[in-house]
Amino acid sequence: MKFGHFDDKNKEYVIETPCTPSPWINYLGQDHFFSLISNTAGGYSFDTDAKMRRLTRYRYNEVPADMDGRHFYVKEGSLIWSPSYLPVKTPLDSYFCRHGLGYTIISGEKNGLAAEMTFFVPHGESCEIQKIHLTNKSKAKKAFSFFAMEEWCLWNASDDGENFQRNLSTGEVECYNGIIYHKTEFRERRNHYAFYYVNHKTSHFESDRDAFLGMHNGFDHPAQVIEGNLKDGVASGWHPIAAHQIDLELEAGESKDLIFILGYCEIAKGEAKFVAPSVINKRPAEELIEKFNTTEKVDAALAALKKKMYAFLDVYKAETGNEKLDRMANIWNPYQSIITYCMSRSASYYESGIGRGMGFRDSCQDLLGFVHMIPEKARQRIIDIASIQKEDGSTYHQYQPLTKKGNADIGGGFNDDPLWLIGATAAYIKETGDYTILDHPTPFDNKLGSEKPLMEHLRRSVNFTINHKGPHGLPLIGRADWNDCLNLNCFSETPGESFQTTENKGDGKVAESVFIAGMFVKYSQEYAEICTHIGLNDEAKAILKEKKKIEEATIKYGWDGEYFLRAYDARGNKVGSHENKEGQIYIEPQGFCVMAGIGHELGYGKKALKSAEEKLGCKYGLEILAPCYHEYHVELGEISSYPPGYKENGAVFNHNNPWVVIAHCVEGESKEAFDLYTRNAPAFIEDESEIHYTEPYVYSQMIAGHEAKNYGQAKNSWLSGSATWSLVALQEYLLGIRPDFDGLLVDPHLPEEFKHLHITRVYRGNTYDINIDNTAKNPSLYIDGKKVDGRRIPYVKGMGKVSVELK
Ligand code: BGC
Ligand code: NOJ
């Protein structure tokens, strides 16, 4: 069952009912000001840091769900309704929500009055625009009141949700000239405030939530709206809000626009914070308002935003003859990847914005999916990430976007982390050809004076693995590897203790990861290629020797007979082996070791993939492990804490299914690769939206596996490495246009039913117009009509438009 449809022409998903299985959201903003917005206008806004600079309040486990966000009320006589359905829930005569690239349009109509509401964050600005286009579609004149309300968060979202003994006394607002300013803590150490403005005369306002609602009422039933008049209340402590009342009359057929601005302002250093006692300096707010206070200005800003977003997509455009595949390759998967660049894992409807900052491993992987669209930002991101690496090559696991400093509360010790930096840097160089990044002076642990060229960071990354090997010559796992829940050293027995941060037991010198071995083999190869390119031939040779050692150790000790083993635990016992009772096979090493080509000549690749399909395959792809753990295993950690079929204990992880898709391509198994791809790609399973539960236009972290009660139900939508890896699998392996150090590879792997592929790829300033005859056996590559050997288009600067054929 579907709840909407894709509108590919407008690059939108159109939701046709407010009653989706869960709130289906979109993101507004790509720079520093962001909003989350659901199809019923729920969500919240923040600037730069979802924890420290939260503008509006959101309660994650609220009942009913998703009542916080933008609240709009229309009162016509005794009829009260919300154009986005929530919070009032009056049934609408018509409704739709269009989630587009960086904007959302929600339209509701009741009793002949239509409100089309457009939400977006103009590029580079610190505000959310809410344009409300009201039309009287009836045959008679209408008089009604329009109310708009936002609830302020007292900035620090964490404190806001728990430190009530303090924060219920700190709230302050200023209501001036029809604008409500939120200035909590501005008197003391903050140099920022927020405001809510509308470009129309307001009849009344309210800034005190309790007064607005009245005792015992929810947002669906605010006493002042029901009464028909706000009371011009100025909040002092408790719960400050910003509510506006606009009384309107519309003739039959007449339309009117209201522009609301939710803005964030900073006072520049040296500038006065106050212009009179308790009167804040409104200059930045006035300037921002001036930019967007008319329909014309807003429309122009939206047009500019669309242009900018579409330009990202122009970098890679595919026509495959399959509309579902095209919309994933050209619209939704690239868009989700850009959002993961913006958010990492910080703020979604599953990530509270107060828990996780920028992940080292996560951000490195996200980069693989956006580097071709925003290479300049990718460069800075790599430097930021590398700056939280420590001198010994290990890394902090996260940093907060505001400080960019390693997060000491989370710590480190995830032994896969350092290697991802090589993957990310290699991807950046392959895309841009910019080797100067390797010279960039980059600190360790953000310490001034510790700067070394980025290349030294990469070197310490490879050496970290080389210097941390276990009894079988395989990399030690540390706290965990990619699978955060495979905690082989923590032996946690205390209820509630975090598996992610608790003190490890023992010296950690036994538990090894076959997955990290696969990573090392893949990324040490890339490191060696980088060395060769910059003339470090001896170092390249030395690294390749190390690569060989780990490859051999993996073949000898990491192969279980039919597939790759997952790990050795802290007692030296096998994990992910047919010898185990449960958890006999894991997906990660099958994907990564095959991608890395380990044991290819021995036929391990094909064998491992076949076993993976047989033992892990289900309707929605491959489950992460099988059989699921049914008991808690202290020696394995969090993985066995989840009920069977959920999360790391047997769900389909959309993050590592694409590794297997890529592995199939590496092994030349196009049919298997495409088949697996389609089993969890959002556009291909849209028809099952009632089962899938989360948004049908983006990947979720996981889909519950067959042992779970809710088999097929997804969770953790949007912020997941699933976005990046699926995009890499699709654009670079299935469609086969893949950047390499010296040029672009053309190496498609789609089954025979795809006859012809047309792809346009902008690469280092050239535009490659690529036509692929997918029916040709042993095709040859032609560049501007000239046949070349192999599958690489060598990069030549300044060629402009290049015609490429594989036929
Ligand atoms: C989750 C993992 C996640 C980790 C991050 C765990 O509870 O299951 O998916 O990576 O937390 O801290
Ligand atoms: C989500 C985390 O963000 C990611 O870093 C981790 O690799 C996966 N979960 C698997 O545990």
mmCIF file with all atom_site columns, C-alpha atoms and ligand atoms in Angstrom, residues 345 356 361-362 482-484 648 653 701, ligand 2:
data_model
loop_
_atom_site.group_PDB
_atom_site.id
_atom_site.type_symbol
_atom_site.label_atom_id
_atom_site.label_alt_id
_atom_site.label_comp_id
_atom_site.label_asym_id
_atom_site.label_entity_id
_atom_site.label_seq_id
_atom_site.pdbx_PDB_ins_code
_atom_site.Cartn_x
_atom_site.Cartn_y
_atom_site.Cartn_z
_atom_site.occupancy
_atom_site.B_iso_or_equiv
_atom_site.pdbx_formal_charge
_atom_site.auth_seq_id
_atom_site.auth_comp_id
_atom_site.auth_asym_id
_atom_site.auth_atom_id
_atom_site.pdbx_PDB_model_num
ATOM   1  C CA . ARG A 1 345 ? 23.941 11.211 12.899 1.00 0.00 ? 345 ARG A CA 1
ATOM   2  C CA . ARG A 1 356 ? 25.535 12.060 18.843 1.00 0.00 ? 356 ARG A CA 1
ATOM   3  C CA . ARG A 1 361 ? 33.603 6.587  10.940 1.00 0.00 ? 361 ARG A CA 1
ATOM   4  C CA . ASP A 1 362 ? 30.177 7.831  9.888  1.00 0.00 ? 362 ASP A CA 1
ATOM   5  C CA . TRP A 1 482 ? 31.975 -1.016 12.156 1.00 0.00 ? 482 TRP A CA 1
ATOM   6  C CA . ASN A 1 483 ? 29.475 -3.074 14.083 1.00 0.00 ? 483 ASN A CA 1
ATOM   7  C CA . ASP A 1 484 ? 29.238 -0.933 17.204 1.00 0.00 ? 484 ASP A CA 1
ATOM   8  C CA . GLU A 1 648 ? 22.468 -5.498 14.933 1.00 0.00 ? 648 GLU A CA 1
ATOM   9  C CA . PHE A 1 653 ? 21.190 -3.320 7.617  1.00 0.00 ? 653 PHE A CA 1
ATOM   10 C CA . GLN A 1 701 ? 19.262 2.186  8.941  1.00 0.00 ? 701 GLN A CA 1
HETATM 11 C C1 . NOJ B 2 .   ? 25.156 3.138  13.396 1.00 0.00 ? 2   NOJ B C1 1
HETATM 12 C C2 . NOJ B 2 .   ? 26.405 3.892  13.613 1.00 0.00 ? 2   NOJ B C2 1
HETATM 13 O O1 . NOJ B 2 .   ? 26.185 5.247  13.322 1.00 0.00 ? 2   NOJ B O1 1
HETATM 14 C C3 . NOJ B 2 .   ? 27.527 3.359  12.757 1.00 0.00 ? 2   NOJ B C3 1
HETATM 15 O O2 . NOJ B 2 .   ? 28.711 4.031  13.055 1.00 0.00 ? 2   NOJ B O2 1
HETATM 16 C C4 . NOJ B 2 .   ? 27.680 1.878  12.962 1.00 0.00 ? 2   NOJ B C4 1
HETATM 17 O O3 . NOJ B 2 .   ? 28.681 1.433  12.090 1.00 0.00 ? 2   NOJ B O3 1
HETATM 18 C C5 . NOJ B 2 .   ? 26.387 1.153  12.705 1.00 0.00 ? 2   NOJ B C5 1
HETATM 19 N N1 . NOJ B 2 .   ? 25.342 1.712  13.504 1.00 0.00 ? 2   NOJ B N1 1
HETATM 20 C C6 . NOJ B 2 .   ? 26.482 -0.338 12.991 1.00 0.00 ? 2   NOJ B C6 1
HETATM 21 O O4 . NOJ B 2 .   ? 26.558 -0.609 14.335 1.00 0.00 ? 2   NOJ B O4 1
#
